[in-house]
Coordinates of C-alpha atoms in Angstrom, one line a residue:
Chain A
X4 CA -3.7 -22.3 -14.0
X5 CA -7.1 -20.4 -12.9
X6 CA -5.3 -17.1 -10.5
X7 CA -6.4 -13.6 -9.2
X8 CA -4.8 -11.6 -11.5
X9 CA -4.2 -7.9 -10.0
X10 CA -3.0 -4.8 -11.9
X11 CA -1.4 -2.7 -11.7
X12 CA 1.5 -4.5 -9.3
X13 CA 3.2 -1.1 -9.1
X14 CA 1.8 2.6 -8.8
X15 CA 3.8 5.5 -7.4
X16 CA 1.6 8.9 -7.2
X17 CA 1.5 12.5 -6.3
X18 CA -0.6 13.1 -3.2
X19 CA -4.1 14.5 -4.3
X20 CA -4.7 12.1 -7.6
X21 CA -6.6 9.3 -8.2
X22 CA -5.9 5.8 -8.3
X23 CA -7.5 3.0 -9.2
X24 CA -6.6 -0.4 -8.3
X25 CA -8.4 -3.8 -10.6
X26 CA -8.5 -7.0 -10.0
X27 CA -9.9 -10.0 -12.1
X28 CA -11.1 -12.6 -9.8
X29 CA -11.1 -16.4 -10.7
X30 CA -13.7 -17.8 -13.3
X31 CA -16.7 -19.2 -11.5
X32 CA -16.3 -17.3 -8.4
X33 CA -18.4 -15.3 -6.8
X34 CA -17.2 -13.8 -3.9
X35 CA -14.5 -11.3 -4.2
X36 CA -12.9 -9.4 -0.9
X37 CA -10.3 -6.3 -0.9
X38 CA -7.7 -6.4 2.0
X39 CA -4.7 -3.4 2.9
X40 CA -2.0 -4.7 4.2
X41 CA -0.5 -2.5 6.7
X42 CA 2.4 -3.1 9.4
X43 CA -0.3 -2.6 12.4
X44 CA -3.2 -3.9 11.1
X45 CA -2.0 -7.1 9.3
X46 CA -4.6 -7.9 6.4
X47 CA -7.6 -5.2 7.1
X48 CA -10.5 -5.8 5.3
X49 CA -11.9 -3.2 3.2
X50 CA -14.7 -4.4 1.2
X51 CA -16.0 -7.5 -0.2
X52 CA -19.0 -8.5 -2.6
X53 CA -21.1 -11.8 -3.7
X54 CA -22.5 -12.1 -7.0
X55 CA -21.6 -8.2 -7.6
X56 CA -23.2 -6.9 -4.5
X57 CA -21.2 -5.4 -1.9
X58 CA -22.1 -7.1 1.4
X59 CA -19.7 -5.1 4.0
X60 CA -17.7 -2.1 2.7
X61 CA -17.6 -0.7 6.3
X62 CA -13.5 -1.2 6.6
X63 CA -13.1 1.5 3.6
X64 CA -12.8 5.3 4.3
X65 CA -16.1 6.3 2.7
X66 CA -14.7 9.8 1.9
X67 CA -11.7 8.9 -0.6
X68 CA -12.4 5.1 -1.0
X69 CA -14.7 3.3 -3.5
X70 CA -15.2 0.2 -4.7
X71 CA -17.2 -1.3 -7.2
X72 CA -17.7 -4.5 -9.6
X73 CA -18.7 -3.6 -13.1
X74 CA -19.2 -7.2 -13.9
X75 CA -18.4 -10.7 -12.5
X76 CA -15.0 -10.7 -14.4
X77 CA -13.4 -7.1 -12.7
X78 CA -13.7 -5.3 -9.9
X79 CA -12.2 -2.1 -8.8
X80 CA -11.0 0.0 -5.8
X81 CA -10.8 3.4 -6.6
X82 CA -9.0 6.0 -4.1
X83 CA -10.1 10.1 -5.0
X84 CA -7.6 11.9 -4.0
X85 CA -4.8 9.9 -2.6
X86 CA -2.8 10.6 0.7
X87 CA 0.3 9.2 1.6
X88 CA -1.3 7.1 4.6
X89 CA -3.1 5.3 2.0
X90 CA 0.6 3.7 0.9
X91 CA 0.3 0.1 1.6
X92 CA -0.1 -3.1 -0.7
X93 CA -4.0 -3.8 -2.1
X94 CA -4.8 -7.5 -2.2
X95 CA -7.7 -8.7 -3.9
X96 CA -8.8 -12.4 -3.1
X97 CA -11.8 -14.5 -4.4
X98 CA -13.9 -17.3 -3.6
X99 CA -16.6 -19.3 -4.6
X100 CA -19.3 -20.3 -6.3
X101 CA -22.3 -21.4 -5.3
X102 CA -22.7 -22.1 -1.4
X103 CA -19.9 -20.4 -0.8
X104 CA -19.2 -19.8 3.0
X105 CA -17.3 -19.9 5.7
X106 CA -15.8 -23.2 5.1
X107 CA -14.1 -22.4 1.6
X108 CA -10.9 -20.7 1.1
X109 CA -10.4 -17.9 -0.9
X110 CA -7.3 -16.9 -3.3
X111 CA -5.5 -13.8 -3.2
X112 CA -3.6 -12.3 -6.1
X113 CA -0.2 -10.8 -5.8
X114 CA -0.8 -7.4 -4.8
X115 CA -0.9 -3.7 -5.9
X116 CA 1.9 -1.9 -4.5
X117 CA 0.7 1.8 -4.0
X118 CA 2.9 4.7 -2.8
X119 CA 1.6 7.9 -2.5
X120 CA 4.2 10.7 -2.3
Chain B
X11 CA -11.2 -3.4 17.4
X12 CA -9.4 -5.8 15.8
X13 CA -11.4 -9.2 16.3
X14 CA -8.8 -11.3 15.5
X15 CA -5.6 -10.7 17.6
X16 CA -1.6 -12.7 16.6
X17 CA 0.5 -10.8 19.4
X18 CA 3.7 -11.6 18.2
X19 CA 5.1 -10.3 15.4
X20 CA 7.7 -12.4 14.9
X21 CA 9.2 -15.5 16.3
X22 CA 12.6 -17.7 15.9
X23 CA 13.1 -21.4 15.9
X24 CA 16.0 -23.8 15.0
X25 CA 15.4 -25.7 12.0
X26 CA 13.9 -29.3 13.1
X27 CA 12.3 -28.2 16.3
X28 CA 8.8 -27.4 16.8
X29 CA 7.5 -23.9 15.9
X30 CA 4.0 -22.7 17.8
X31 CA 2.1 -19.6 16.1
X32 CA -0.7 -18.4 18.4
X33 CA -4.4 -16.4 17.7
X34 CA -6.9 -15.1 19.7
X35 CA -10.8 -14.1 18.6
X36 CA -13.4 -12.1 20.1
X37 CA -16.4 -13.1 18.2
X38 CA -17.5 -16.1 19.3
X39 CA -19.9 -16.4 15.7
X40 CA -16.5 -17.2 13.8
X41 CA -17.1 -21.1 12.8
X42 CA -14.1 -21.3 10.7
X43 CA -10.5 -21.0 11.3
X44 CA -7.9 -20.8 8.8
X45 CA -3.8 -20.4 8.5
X46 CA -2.9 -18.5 5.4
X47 CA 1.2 -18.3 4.7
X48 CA 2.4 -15.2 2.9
X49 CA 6.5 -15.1 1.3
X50 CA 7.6 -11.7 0.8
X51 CA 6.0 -10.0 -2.5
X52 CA 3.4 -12.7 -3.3
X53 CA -0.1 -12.7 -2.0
X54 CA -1.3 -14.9 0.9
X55 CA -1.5 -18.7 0.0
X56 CA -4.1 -20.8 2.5
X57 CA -2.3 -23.4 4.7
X58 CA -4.8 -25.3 6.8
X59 CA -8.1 -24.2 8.5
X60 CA -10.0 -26.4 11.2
X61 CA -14.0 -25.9 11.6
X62 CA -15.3 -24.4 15.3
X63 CA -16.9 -27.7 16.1
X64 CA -13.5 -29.6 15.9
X65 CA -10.6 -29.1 18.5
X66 CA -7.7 -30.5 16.3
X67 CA -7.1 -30.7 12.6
X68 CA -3.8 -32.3 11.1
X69 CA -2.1 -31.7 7.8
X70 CA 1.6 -33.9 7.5
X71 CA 4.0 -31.4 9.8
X72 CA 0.8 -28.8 10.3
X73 CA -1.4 -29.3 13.1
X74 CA -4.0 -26.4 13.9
X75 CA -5.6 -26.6 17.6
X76 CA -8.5 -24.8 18.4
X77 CA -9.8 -23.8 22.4
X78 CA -13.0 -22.4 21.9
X79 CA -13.6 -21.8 25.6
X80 CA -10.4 -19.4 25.6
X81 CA -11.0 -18.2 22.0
X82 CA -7.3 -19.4 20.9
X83 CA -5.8 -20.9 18.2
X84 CA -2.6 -22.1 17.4
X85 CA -0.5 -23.5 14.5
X86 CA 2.1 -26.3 15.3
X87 CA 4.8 -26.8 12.8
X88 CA 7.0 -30.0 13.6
X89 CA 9.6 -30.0 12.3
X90 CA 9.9 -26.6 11.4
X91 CA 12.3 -26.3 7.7
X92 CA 14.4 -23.4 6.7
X93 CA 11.2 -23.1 3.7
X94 CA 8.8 -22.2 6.0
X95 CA 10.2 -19.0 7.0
X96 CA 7.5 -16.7 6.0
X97 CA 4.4 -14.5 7.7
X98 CA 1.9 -16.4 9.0
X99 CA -1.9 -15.1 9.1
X100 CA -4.6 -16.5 11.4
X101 CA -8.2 -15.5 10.2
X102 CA -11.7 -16.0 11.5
X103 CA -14.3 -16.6 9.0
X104 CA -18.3 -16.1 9.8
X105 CA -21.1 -16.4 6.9
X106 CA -17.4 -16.5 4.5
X107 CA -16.7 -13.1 5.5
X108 CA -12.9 -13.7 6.6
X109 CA -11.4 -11.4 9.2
X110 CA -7.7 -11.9 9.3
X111 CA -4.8 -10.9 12.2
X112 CA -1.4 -8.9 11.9
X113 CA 0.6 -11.9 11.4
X114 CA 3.7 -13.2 12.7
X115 CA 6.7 -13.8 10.6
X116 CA 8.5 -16.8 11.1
X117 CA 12.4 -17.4 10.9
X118 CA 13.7 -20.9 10.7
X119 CA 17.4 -21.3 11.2
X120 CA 19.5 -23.9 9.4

């Protein structure tokens, strides 16, 4: 049963640390996309990459936010330090492979559930 | 600037009747269109979506309309079942970049 698999499902954290947020997209996909889900802006998109490369990271604060893919299996959302407006739920969705576009769906995991206190 | 606009947050329908979920777009490059459901602490699952050179696209009780001229979408659910009380998510997808709205959340009464 081929799934985004997203850990970890719950963090709770100090304001001022890191956090860092991973997601495993499915096998033989190579479009991968990070969302916030927030109560105003529904699903905002954050970042998203094909075959590794980020093609629009222009929804992430640049200052605290990064996000990366150290190889096609994982990749990461990193936020240096933390604020409590950054409390929300990370979802992590892929899509793919070859000739992917707007047509295809994508998959979303379940969701990182980040509070920052 | 949210490019992808669902202006109510939440709507209420008896079960059996017909519910009606509504988008609006500003970019007029989106050539997909897609409904993606969401139940409380799982991620989004996709629904239906409907291409921007088609006007209609019909799935059993799901039925997505699209008015390019306006730039407005809508879902039809008929009936509507107690099971599909949930969020609802409109997104707009250009070059498979998908841009999604705030979603409305849908209560079906018995």
């Amino acid at each position: 049963d081929a799934r985004v698999t997203q850990t970890p499902r719950h963090k709770v954290t100090e304001m001022g640390q890191e956090v860092t947020m991973r997601c495993q997209p499915i096998l033989g996909h190579n479009t991968v996309f990070w969302y916030r889900q927030t109560m105003m802006q529904g699903l905002e998109l954050l970042a998203y990459f094909r075959n590794r490369a980020p093609l629009d990271d222009s929804g992430m604060p640049k200052d605290r936010f990064s996000a990366e893919m150290p190889d096609a299996t994982l990749a990461t959302l990193k936020i240096q330090p933390s604020e409590p407006r950054d409390s929300a739920v990370y979802f992590c969705a892929s899509g793919g492979g070859e000739g992917f576009g707007s047509g295809n769906t994508i998959y979303f995991g379940e969701g990182s559930w980040l509070t920052v206190v | 600037d949210q490019q992808v606009k669902q202006n109510s947050p939440s709507l209420s329908v008896q079960e059996g009747r017909i519910s009606i979920l509504n988008c609006d777009y500003t970019n007029s490059m989106f050539d997909y269109f897609l409904w993606y459901k969401k139940y409380p602490a799982e991620g989004p699952t996709f629904l239906i979506s409907i291409s921007s050179i088609k006007d209609k696209n019909e799935d059993g009780r799901f039925t997505v309309f699209l008015n390019k001229s306006a730039k407005h979408l809508s879902l039809h659910i008929v009936p509507s079942q107690p099971g599909d009380s949930a969020v609802y998510f409109c997104a707009a997808s250009s070059w498979g970049k998908l841009i999604f709205g705030q979603g409305t959340e849908l209560s079906v009464k018995p």
